[in-house]
CSV table of C-alpha atoms in Angstrom, one decimal:
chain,number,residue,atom,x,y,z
A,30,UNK,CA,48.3,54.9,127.8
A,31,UNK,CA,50.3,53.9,124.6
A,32,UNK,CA,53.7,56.0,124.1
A,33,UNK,CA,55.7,56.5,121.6
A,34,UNK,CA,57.7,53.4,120.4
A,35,UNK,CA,61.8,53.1,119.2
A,36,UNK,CA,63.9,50.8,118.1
A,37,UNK,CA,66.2,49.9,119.0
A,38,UNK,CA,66.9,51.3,122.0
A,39,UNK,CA,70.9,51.4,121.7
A,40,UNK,CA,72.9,51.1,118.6
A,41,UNK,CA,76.7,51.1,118.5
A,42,UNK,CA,78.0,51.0,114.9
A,43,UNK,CA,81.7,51.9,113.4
A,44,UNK,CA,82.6,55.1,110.9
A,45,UNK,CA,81.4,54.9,107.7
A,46,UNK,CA,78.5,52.4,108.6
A,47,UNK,CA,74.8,52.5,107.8
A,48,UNK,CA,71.9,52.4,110.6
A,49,UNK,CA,68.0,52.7,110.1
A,50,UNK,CA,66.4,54.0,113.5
A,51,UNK,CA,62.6,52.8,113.7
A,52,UNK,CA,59.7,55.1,115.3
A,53,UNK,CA,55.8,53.9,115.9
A,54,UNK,CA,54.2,57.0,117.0
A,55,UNK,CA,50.9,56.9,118.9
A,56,UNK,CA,47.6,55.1,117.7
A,57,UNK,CA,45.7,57.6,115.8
A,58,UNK,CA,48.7,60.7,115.5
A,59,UNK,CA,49.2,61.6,112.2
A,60,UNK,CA,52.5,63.8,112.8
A,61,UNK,CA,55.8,62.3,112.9
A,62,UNK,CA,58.7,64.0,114.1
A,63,UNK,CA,63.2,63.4,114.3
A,64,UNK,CA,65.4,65.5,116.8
A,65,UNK,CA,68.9,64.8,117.2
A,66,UNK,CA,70.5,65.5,120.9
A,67,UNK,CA,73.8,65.4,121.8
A,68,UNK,CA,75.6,65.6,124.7
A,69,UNK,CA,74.4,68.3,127.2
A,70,UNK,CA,72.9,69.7,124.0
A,71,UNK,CA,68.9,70.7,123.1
A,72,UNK,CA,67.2,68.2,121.2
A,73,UNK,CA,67.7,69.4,117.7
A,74,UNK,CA,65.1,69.0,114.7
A,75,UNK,CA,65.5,67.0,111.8
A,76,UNK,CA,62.5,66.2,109.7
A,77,UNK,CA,58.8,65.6,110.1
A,78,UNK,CA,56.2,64.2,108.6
A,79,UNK,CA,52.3,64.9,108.4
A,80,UNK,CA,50.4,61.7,107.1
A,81,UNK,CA,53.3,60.2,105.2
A,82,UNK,CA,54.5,63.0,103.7
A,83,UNK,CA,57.6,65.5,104.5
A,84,UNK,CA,56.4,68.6,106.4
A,85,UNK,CA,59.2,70.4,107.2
A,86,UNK,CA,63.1,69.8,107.4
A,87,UNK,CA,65.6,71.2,109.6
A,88,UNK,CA,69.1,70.4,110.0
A,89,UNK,CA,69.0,66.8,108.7
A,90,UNK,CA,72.7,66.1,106.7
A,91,UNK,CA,72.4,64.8,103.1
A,92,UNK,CA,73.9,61.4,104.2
A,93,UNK,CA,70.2,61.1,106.4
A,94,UNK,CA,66.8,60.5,105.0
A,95,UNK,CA,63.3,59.7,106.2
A,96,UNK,CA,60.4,58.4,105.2
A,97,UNK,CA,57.0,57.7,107.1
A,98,UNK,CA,55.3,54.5,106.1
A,99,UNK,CA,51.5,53.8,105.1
A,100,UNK,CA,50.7,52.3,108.7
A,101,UNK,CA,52.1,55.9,110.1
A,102,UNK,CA,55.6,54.2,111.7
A,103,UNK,CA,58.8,56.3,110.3
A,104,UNK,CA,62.8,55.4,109.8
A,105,UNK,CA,65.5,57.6,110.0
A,106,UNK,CA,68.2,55.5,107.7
A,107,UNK,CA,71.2,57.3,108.3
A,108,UNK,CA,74.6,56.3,105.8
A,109,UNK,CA,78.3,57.1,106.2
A,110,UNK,CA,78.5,57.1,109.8
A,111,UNK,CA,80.6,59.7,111.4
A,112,UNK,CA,82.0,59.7,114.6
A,113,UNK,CA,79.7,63.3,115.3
A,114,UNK,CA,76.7,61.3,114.5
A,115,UNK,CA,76.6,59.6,117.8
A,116,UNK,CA,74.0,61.1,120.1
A,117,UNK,CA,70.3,60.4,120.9
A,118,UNK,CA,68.0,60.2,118.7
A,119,UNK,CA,63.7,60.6,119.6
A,120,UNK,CA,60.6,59.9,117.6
A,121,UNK,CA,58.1,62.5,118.6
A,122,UNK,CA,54.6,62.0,117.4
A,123,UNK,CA,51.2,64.1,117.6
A,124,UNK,CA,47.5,65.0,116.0
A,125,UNK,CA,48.3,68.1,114.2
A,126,UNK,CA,45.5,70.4,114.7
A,127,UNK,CA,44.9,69.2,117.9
A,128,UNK,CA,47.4,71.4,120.1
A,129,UNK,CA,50.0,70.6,118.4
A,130,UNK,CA,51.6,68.7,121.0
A,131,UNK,CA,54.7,65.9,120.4
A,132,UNK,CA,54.9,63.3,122.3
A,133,UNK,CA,58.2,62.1,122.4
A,134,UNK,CA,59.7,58.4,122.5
A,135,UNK,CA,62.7,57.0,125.0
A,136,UNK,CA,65.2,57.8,122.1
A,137,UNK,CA,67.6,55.5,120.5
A,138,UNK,CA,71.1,55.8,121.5
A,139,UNK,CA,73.7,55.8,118.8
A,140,UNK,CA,77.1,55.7,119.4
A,141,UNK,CA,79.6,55.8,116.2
A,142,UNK,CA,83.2,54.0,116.7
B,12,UNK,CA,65.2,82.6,113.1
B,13,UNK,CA,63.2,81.4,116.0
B,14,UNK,CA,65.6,81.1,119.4
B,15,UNK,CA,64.9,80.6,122.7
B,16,UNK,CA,66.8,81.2,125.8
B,17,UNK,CA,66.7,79.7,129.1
B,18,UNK,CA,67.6,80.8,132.4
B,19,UNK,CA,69.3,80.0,134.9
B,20,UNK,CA,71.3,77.3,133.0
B,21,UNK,CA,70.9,75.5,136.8
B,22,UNK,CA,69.5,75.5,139.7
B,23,UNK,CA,69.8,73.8,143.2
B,24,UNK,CA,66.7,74.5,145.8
B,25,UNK,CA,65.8,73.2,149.1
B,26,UNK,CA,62.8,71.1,149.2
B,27,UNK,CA,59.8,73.0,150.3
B,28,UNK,CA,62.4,76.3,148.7
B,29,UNK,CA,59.9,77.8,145.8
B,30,UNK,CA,61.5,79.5,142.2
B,31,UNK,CA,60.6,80.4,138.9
B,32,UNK,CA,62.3,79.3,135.8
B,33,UNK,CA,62.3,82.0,132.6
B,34,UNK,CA,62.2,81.1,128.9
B,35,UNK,CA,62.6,84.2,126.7
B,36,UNK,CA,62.0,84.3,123.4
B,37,UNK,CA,61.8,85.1,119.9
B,38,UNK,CA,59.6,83.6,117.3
B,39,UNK,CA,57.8,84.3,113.5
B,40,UNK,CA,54.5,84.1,114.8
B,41,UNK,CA,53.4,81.9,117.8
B,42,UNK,CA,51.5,78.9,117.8
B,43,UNK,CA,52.6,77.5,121.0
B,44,UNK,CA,54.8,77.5,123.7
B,45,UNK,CA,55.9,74.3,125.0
B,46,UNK,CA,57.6,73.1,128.7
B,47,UNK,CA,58.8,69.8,128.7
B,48,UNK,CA,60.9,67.9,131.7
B,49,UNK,CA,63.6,65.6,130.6
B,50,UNK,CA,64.9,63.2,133.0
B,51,UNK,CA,69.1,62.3,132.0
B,52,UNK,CA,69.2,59.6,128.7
B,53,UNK,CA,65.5,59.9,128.6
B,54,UNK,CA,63.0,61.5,126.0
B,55,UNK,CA,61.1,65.0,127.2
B,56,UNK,CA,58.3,64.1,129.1
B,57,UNK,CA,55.1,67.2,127.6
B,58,UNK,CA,54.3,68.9,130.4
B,59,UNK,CA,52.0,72.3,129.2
B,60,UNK,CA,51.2,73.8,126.2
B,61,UNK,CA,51.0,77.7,126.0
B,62,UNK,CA,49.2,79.6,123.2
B,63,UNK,CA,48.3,83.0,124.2
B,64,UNK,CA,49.7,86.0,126.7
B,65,UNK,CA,48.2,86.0,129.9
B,66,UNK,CA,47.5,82.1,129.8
B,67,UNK,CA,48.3,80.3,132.6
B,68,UNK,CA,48.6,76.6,133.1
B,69,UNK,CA,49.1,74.4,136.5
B,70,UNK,CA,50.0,70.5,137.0
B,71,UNK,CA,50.7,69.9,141.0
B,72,UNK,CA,53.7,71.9,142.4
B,73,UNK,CA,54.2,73.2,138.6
B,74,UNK,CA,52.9,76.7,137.0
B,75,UNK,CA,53.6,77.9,133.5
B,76,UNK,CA,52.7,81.4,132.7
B,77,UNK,CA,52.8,83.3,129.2
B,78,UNK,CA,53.5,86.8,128.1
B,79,UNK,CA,54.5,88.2,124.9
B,80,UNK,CA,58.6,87.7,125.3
B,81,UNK,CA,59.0,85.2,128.0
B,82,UNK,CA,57.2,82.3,130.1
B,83,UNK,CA,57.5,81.4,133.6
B,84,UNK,CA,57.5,77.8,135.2
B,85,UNK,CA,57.2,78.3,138.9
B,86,UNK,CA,57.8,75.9,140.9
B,87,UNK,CA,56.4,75.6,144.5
B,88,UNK,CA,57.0,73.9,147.6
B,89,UNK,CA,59.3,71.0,145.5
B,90,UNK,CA,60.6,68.1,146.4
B,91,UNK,CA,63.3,66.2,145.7
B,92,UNK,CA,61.9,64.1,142.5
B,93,UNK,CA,60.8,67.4,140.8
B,94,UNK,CA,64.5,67.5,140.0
B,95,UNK,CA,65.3,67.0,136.0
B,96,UNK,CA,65.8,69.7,133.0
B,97,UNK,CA,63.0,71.6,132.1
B,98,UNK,CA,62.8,72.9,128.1
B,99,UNK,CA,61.2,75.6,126.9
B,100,UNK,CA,59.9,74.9,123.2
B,101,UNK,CA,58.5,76.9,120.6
B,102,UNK,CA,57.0,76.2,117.4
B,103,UNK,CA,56.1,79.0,114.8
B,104,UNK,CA,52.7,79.5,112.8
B,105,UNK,CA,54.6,77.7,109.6
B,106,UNK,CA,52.5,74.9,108.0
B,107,UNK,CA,51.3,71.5,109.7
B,108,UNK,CA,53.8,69.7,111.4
B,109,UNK,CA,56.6,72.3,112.2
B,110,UNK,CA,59.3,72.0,114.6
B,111,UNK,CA,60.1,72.4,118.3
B,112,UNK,CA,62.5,75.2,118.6
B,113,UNK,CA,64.1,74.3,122.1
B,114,UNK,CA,66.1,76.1,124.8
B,115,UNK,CA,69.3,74.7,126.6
B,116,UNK,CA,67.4,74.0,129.8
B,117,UNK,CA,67.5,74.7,133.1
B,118,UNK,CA,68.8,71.9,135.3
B,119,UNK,CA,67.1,71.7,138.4
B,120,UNK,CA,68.4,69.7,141.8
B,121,UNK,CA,66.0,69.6,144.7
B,122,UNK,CA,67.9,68.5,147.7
B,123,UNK,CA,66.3,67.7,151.4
């Protein structure tokens, strides 16, 4: 069955730097969803999205945004790296209605030099 | 603010040694609760979805159980690949798409 697609898989980028994460959820879910999980930590939300637009917003920094795109995939463009930023990153998708399950992806990891 | 605590933090068993894992929690209205195993630099892999108290849900040597406060995953008979972290979600009755409001885990080590 088709997961939930990241790219890329491993980012390494220095302070003060830009990066764009990339998330194709599952054919046919109309929920997108960010969570941010550092070290030994719980995956923490960000932002979602429930057909293209923002649905609710967690503890996503000003320096982050996210948008989901008309053929449902989403990017997390994050500016002004900081060394704190590094962690993994998922893509969880769903069908919101439908159990409300999320599916999550095999995360991007970013690490901030 | 929704939280959600998870105990014990870890946990080494015996294959074949049963247990239970406990999620307590608070939450604004319930829509679901959610266990998910999470292998080390992977994403959580959905395991069962729990809506109501007194529901009960079962996937091979896994049980997840609901009530008002807390949920259960028992765990019986395991073996050795059943070890991982196990989360405990929830996510409140606020709007379409709403967050995942997770636990710290338990860390689970099945040895032979």
């Amino acid at each position: 069955a088709a997961g939930v697609i990241q790219s890329p898989r491993h980012l390494i980028k220095e302070k003060r730097e830009t990066a764009t994460l990339k998330c194709y959820p599952i054919p046919r879910h109309d929920t997108v969803y960010w969570y941010q999980q550092g070290p030994g930590q719980d995956p923490q939300f960000l932002i979602s999205f429930y057909e293209k637009m923002q649905s609710d917003k967690g503890s996503i920094p000003d320096r982050f945004s996210a948008q989901q795109f008309s053929d449902y995939h989403s990017e997390l463009n994050m500016s002004s790296l900081e060394l704190g930023d590094s962690a993994l990153y998922f893509c969880a998708s769903g069908l919101a209605g439908a159990g409300n399950e999320q599916f999550f992806g095999p995360g991007t990891r970013l690490t901030v030099l | 603010e929704d939280q959600v605590t998870q105990s014990p933090e870890a946990l080494r068993l015996q294959e074949g040694e049963s247990s239970s894992l406990n999620c307590s929690y608070t939450v604004s209205g319930l829509r679901g609760l959610f266990w998910y195993r999470q292998d080390p630099g992977k994403g959580p892999e959905f395991l069962f979805t729990l809506y109501s108290a007194g529901e009960e849900k079962e996937k091979e040597r896994l049980k997840a159980t609901l009530t008002k406060k807390e949920s259960f995953l028992h765990i019986t008979a395991p073996k050795p690949e059943d070890s991982a972290t196990y989360l405990c979600a929830v996510q409140a009755i606020t709007g379409t798409a709403s967050k995942l409001t997770f636990g710290t885990g338990t860390r689970l080590q099945v040895t032979l």
